[in-house]
Amino acid sequence: MELTRHAKLRMQQRGIPRQAIDYVLAYGRVSHDHHGARVMWLDKRSRARLGREAGRQVVRQLDKHLDTYAVVGGDGAVLT
């Protein structure tokens, strides 16, 4: 998944590892913003699925970063 310069900057400022974003994109819920972008985040159900498939240790290690969300543009790039 491509990250815009803005997304990379925000990740660096907030200390969010790329792995956390990858899991949000792979397992997260999706909501449309009605402007062509998708908002993705991990809810309770998607965290449980992540734990089953990737391992509970992954969830524990990234726990403080899994409350993040990603805004994905119509072209598939992570905007923020």
JSON list of C-alpha atoms in Angstrom, two decimals:
[
{"chain": "A", "resi": 1, "resn": "MET", "atom": "CA", "xyz": [0.00, 0.00, 0.00]},
{"chain": "A", "resi": 2, "resn": "GLU", "atom": "CA", "xyz": [1.33, 3.41, -0.93]},
{"chain": "A", "resi": 3, "resn": "LEU", "atom": "CA", "xyz": [1.59, 6.09, 1.75]},
{"chain": "A", "resi": 4, "resn": "THR", "atom": "CA", "xyz": [1.41, 9.77, 0.90]},
{"chain": "A", "resi": 5, "resn": "ARG", "atom": "CA", "xyz": [4.03, 12.09, 2.29]},
{"chain": "A", "resi": 6, "resn": "HIS", "atom": "CA", "xyz": [1.39, 13.45, 4.68]},
{"chain": "A", "resi": 7, "resn": "ALA", "atom": "CA", "xyz": [0.61, 9.95, 5.97]},
{"chain": "A", "resi": 8, "resn": "LYS", "atom": "CA", "xyz": [4.31, 9.18, 6.50]},
{"chain": "A", "resi": 9, "resn": "LEU", "atom": "CA", "xyz": [4.75, 12.44, 8.39]},
{"chain": "A", "resi": 10, "resn": "ARG", "atom": "CA", "xyz": [1.77, 11.77, 10.66]},
{"chain": "A", "resi": 11, "resn": "MET", "atom": "CA", "xyz": [2.95, 8.22, 11.36]},
{"chain": "A", "resi": 12, "resn": "GLN", "atom": "CA", "xyz": [6.37, 9.55, 12.33]},
{"chain": "A", "resi": 13, "resn": "GLN", "atom": "CA", "xyz": [4.90, 12.29, 14.54]},
{"chain": "A", "resi": 14, "resn": "ARG", "atom": "CA", "xyz": [2.66, 9.82, 16.35]},
{"chain": "A", "resi": 15, "resn": "GLY", "atom": "CA", "xyz": [5.14, 6.94, 16.49]},
{"chain": "A", "resi": 16, "resn": "ILE", "atom": "CA", "xyz": [2.85, 4.59, 14.57]},
{"chain": "A", "resi": 17, "resn": "PRO", "atom": "CA", "xyz": [4.74, 1.66, 13.02]},
{"chain": "A", "resi": 18, "resn": "ARG", "atom": "CA", "xyz": [4.02, 0.62, 9.44]},
{"chain": "A", "resi": 19, "resn": "GLN", "atom": "CA", "xyz": [2.97, -2.82, 10.69]},
{"chain": "A", "resi": 20, "resn": "ALA", "atom": "CA", "xyz": [0.05, -1.28, 12.62]},
{"chain": "A", "resi": 21, "resn": "ILE", "atom": "CA", "xyz": [-1.19, 0.47, 9.47]},
{"chain": "A", "resi": 22, "resn": "ASP", "atom": "CA", "xyz": [-0.82, -2.75, 7.48]},
{"chain": "A", "resi": 23, "resn": "TYR", "atom": "CA", "xyz": [-3.02, -4.57, 10.02]},
{"chain": "A", "resi": 24, "resn": "VAL", "atom": "CA", "xyz": [-5.62, -1.79, 9.99]},
{"chain": "A", "resi": 25, "resn": "LEU", "atom": "CA", "xyz": [-5.78, -2.05, 6.21]},
{"chain": "A", "resi": 26, "resn": "ALA", "atom": "CA", "xyz": [-5.89, -5.85, 6.20]},
{"chain": "A", "resi": 27, "resn": "TYR", "atom": "CA", "xyz": [-8.34, -6.45, 9.06]},
{"chain": "A", "resi": 28, "resn": "GLY", "atom": "CA", "xyz": [-10.12, -3.16, 9.66]},
{"chain": "A", "resi": 29, "resn": "ARG", "atom": "CA", "xyz": [-13.70, -2.10, 9.23]},
{"chain": "A", "resi": 30, "resn": "VAL", "atom": "CA", "xyz": [-14.47, 0.27, 6.41]},
{"chain": "A", "resi": 31, "resn": "SER", "atom": "CA", "xyz": [-16.64, 3.35, 6.28]},
{"chain": "A", "resi": 32, "resn": "HIS", "atom": "CA", "xyz": [-17.00, 5.60, 3.26]},
{"chain": "A", "resi": 33, "resn": "ASP", "atom": "CA", "xyz": [-16.66, 9.36, 3.71]},
{"chain": "A", "resi": 34, "resn": "HIS", "atom": "CA", "xyz": [-18.90, 10.13, 0.69]},
{"chain": "A", "resi": 35, "resn": "HIS", "atom": "CA", "xyz": [-16.05, 12.08, -0.94]},
{"chain": "A", "resi": 36, "resn": "GLY", "atom": "CA", "xyz": [-14.35, 9.08, -2.55]},
{"chain": "A", "resi": 37, "resn": "ALA", "atom": "CA", "xyz": [-12.20, 8.01, 0.41]},
{"chain": "A", "resi": 38, "resn": "ARG", "atom": "CA", "xyz": [-12.52, 5.13, 2.87]},
{"chain": "A", "resi": 39, "resn": "VAL", "atom": "CA", "xyz": [-11.90, 5.35, 6.61]},
{"chain": "A", "resi": 40, "resn": "MET", "atom": "CA", "xyz": [-10.54, 2.13, 8.11]},
{"chain": "A", "resi": 41, "resn": "TRP", "atom": "CA", "xyz": [-10.10, 1.16, 11.77]},
{"chain": "A", "resi": 42, "resn": "LEU", "atom": "CA", "xyz": [-9.97, -1.90, 13.99]},
{"chain": "A", "resi": 43, "resn": "ASP", "atom": "CA", "xyz": [-13.08, -2.53, 16.04]},
{"chain": "A", "resi": 44, "resn": "LYS", "atom": "CA", "xyz": [-13.45, -5.23, 18.69]},
{"chain": "A", "resi": 45, "resn": "ARG", "atom": "CA", "xyz": [-14.41, -7.86, 16.15]},
{"chain": "A", "resi": 46, "resn": "SER", "atom": "CA", "xyz": [-11.56, -7.12, 13.75]},
{"chain": "A", "resi": 47, "resn": "ARG", "atom": "CA", "xyz": [-9.04, -7.11, 16.63]},
{"chain": "A", "resi": 48, "resn": "ALA", "atom": "CA", "xyz": [-10.27, -10.56, 17.63]},
{"chain": "A", "resi": 49, "resn": "ARG", "atom": "CA", "xyz": [-9.83, -11.78, 14.05]},
{"chain": "A", "resi": 50, "resn": "LEU", "atom": "CA", "xyz": [-6.36, -10.24, 13.94]},
{"chain": "A", "resi": 51, "resn": "GLY", "atom": "CA", "xyz": [-5.50, -12.05, 17.18]},
{"chain": "A", "resi": 52, "resn": "ARG", "atom": "CA", "xyz": [-6.69, -15.38, 15.80]},
{"chain": "A", "resi": 53, "resn": "GLU", "atom": "CA", "xyz": [-4.91, -15.06, 12.47]},
{"chain": "A", "resi": 54, "resn": "ALA", "atom": "CA", "xyz": [-1.72, -13.13, 13.30]},
{"chain": "A", "resi": 55, "resn": "GLY", "atom": "CA", "xyz": [-1.37, -14.16, 16.92]},
{"chain": "A", "resi": 56, "resn": "ARG", "atom": "CA", "xyz": [-2.27, -12.60, 20.23]},
{"chain": "A", "resi": 57, "resn": "GLN", "atom": "CA", "xyz": [1.35, -11.62, 20.81]},
{"chain": "A", "resi": 58, "resn": "VAL", "atom": "CA", "xyz": [1.13, -9.28, 17.78]},
{"chain": "A", "resi": 59, "resn": "VAL", "atom": "CA", "xyz": [-1.96, -7.65, 19.24]},
{"chain": "A", "resi": 60, "resn": "ARG", "atom": "CA", "xyz": [-0.24, -7.20, 22.62]},
{"chain": "A", "resi": 61, "resn": "GLN", "atom": "CA", "xyz": [2.90, -5.72, 21.04]},
{"chain": "A", "resi": 62, "resn": "LEU", "atom": "CA", "xyz": [0.98, -3.23, 18.90]},
{"chain": "A", "resi": 63, "resn": "ASP", "atom": "CA", "xyz": [-1.90, -2.62, 21.32]},
{"chain": "A", "resi": 64, "resn": "LYS", "atom": "CA", "xyz": [-1.31, 1.11, 21.83]},
{"chain": "A", "resi": 65, "resn": "HIS", "atom": "CA", "xyz": [-1.09, 1.64, 18.06]},
{"chain": "A", "resi": 66, "resn": "LEU", "atom": "CA", "xyz": [-4.16, -0.33, 17.08]},
{"chain": "A", "resi": 67, "resn": "ASP", "atom": "CA", "xyz": [-6.54, 2.50, 18.02]},
{"chain": "A", "resi": 68, "resn": "THR", "atom": "CA", "xyz": [-5.36, 4.35, 14.95]},
{"chain": "A", "resi": 69, "resn": "TYR", "atom": "CA", "xyz": [-7.33, 4.73, 11.75]},
{"chain": "A", "resi": 70, "resn": "ALA", "atom": "CA", "xyz": [-6.34, 5.22, 8.13]},
{"chain": "A", "resi": 71, "resn": "VAL", "atom": "CA", "xyz": [-7.97, 7.32, 5.45]},
{"chain": "A", "resi": 72, "resn": "VAL", "atom": "CA", "xyz": [-7.49, 5.71, 2.04]},
{"chain": "A", "resi": 73, "resn": "GLY", "atom": "CA", "xyz": [-8.08, 7.73, -1.12]},
{"chain": "A", "resi": 74, "resn": "GLY", "atom": "CA", "xyz": [-9.87, 6.56, -4.21]},
{"chain": "A", "resi": 75, "resn": "ASP", "atom": "CA", "xyz": [-6.52, 5.69, -5.82]},
{"chain": "A", "resi": 76, "resn": "GLY", "atom": "CA", "xyz": [-5.70, 3.32, -2.94]},
{"chain": "A", "resi": 77, "resn": "ALA", "atom": "CA", "xyz": [-3.03, 5.48, -1.28]},
{"chain": "A", "resi": 78, "resn": "VAL", "atom": "CA", "xyz": [-3.16, 6.06, 2.47]},
{"chain": "A", "resi": 79, "resn": "LEU", "atom": "CA", "xyz": [-3.81, 9.79, 2.88]},
{"chain": "A", "resi": 80, "resn": "THR", "atom": "CA", "xyz": [-3.56, 10.11, 6.65]}
]
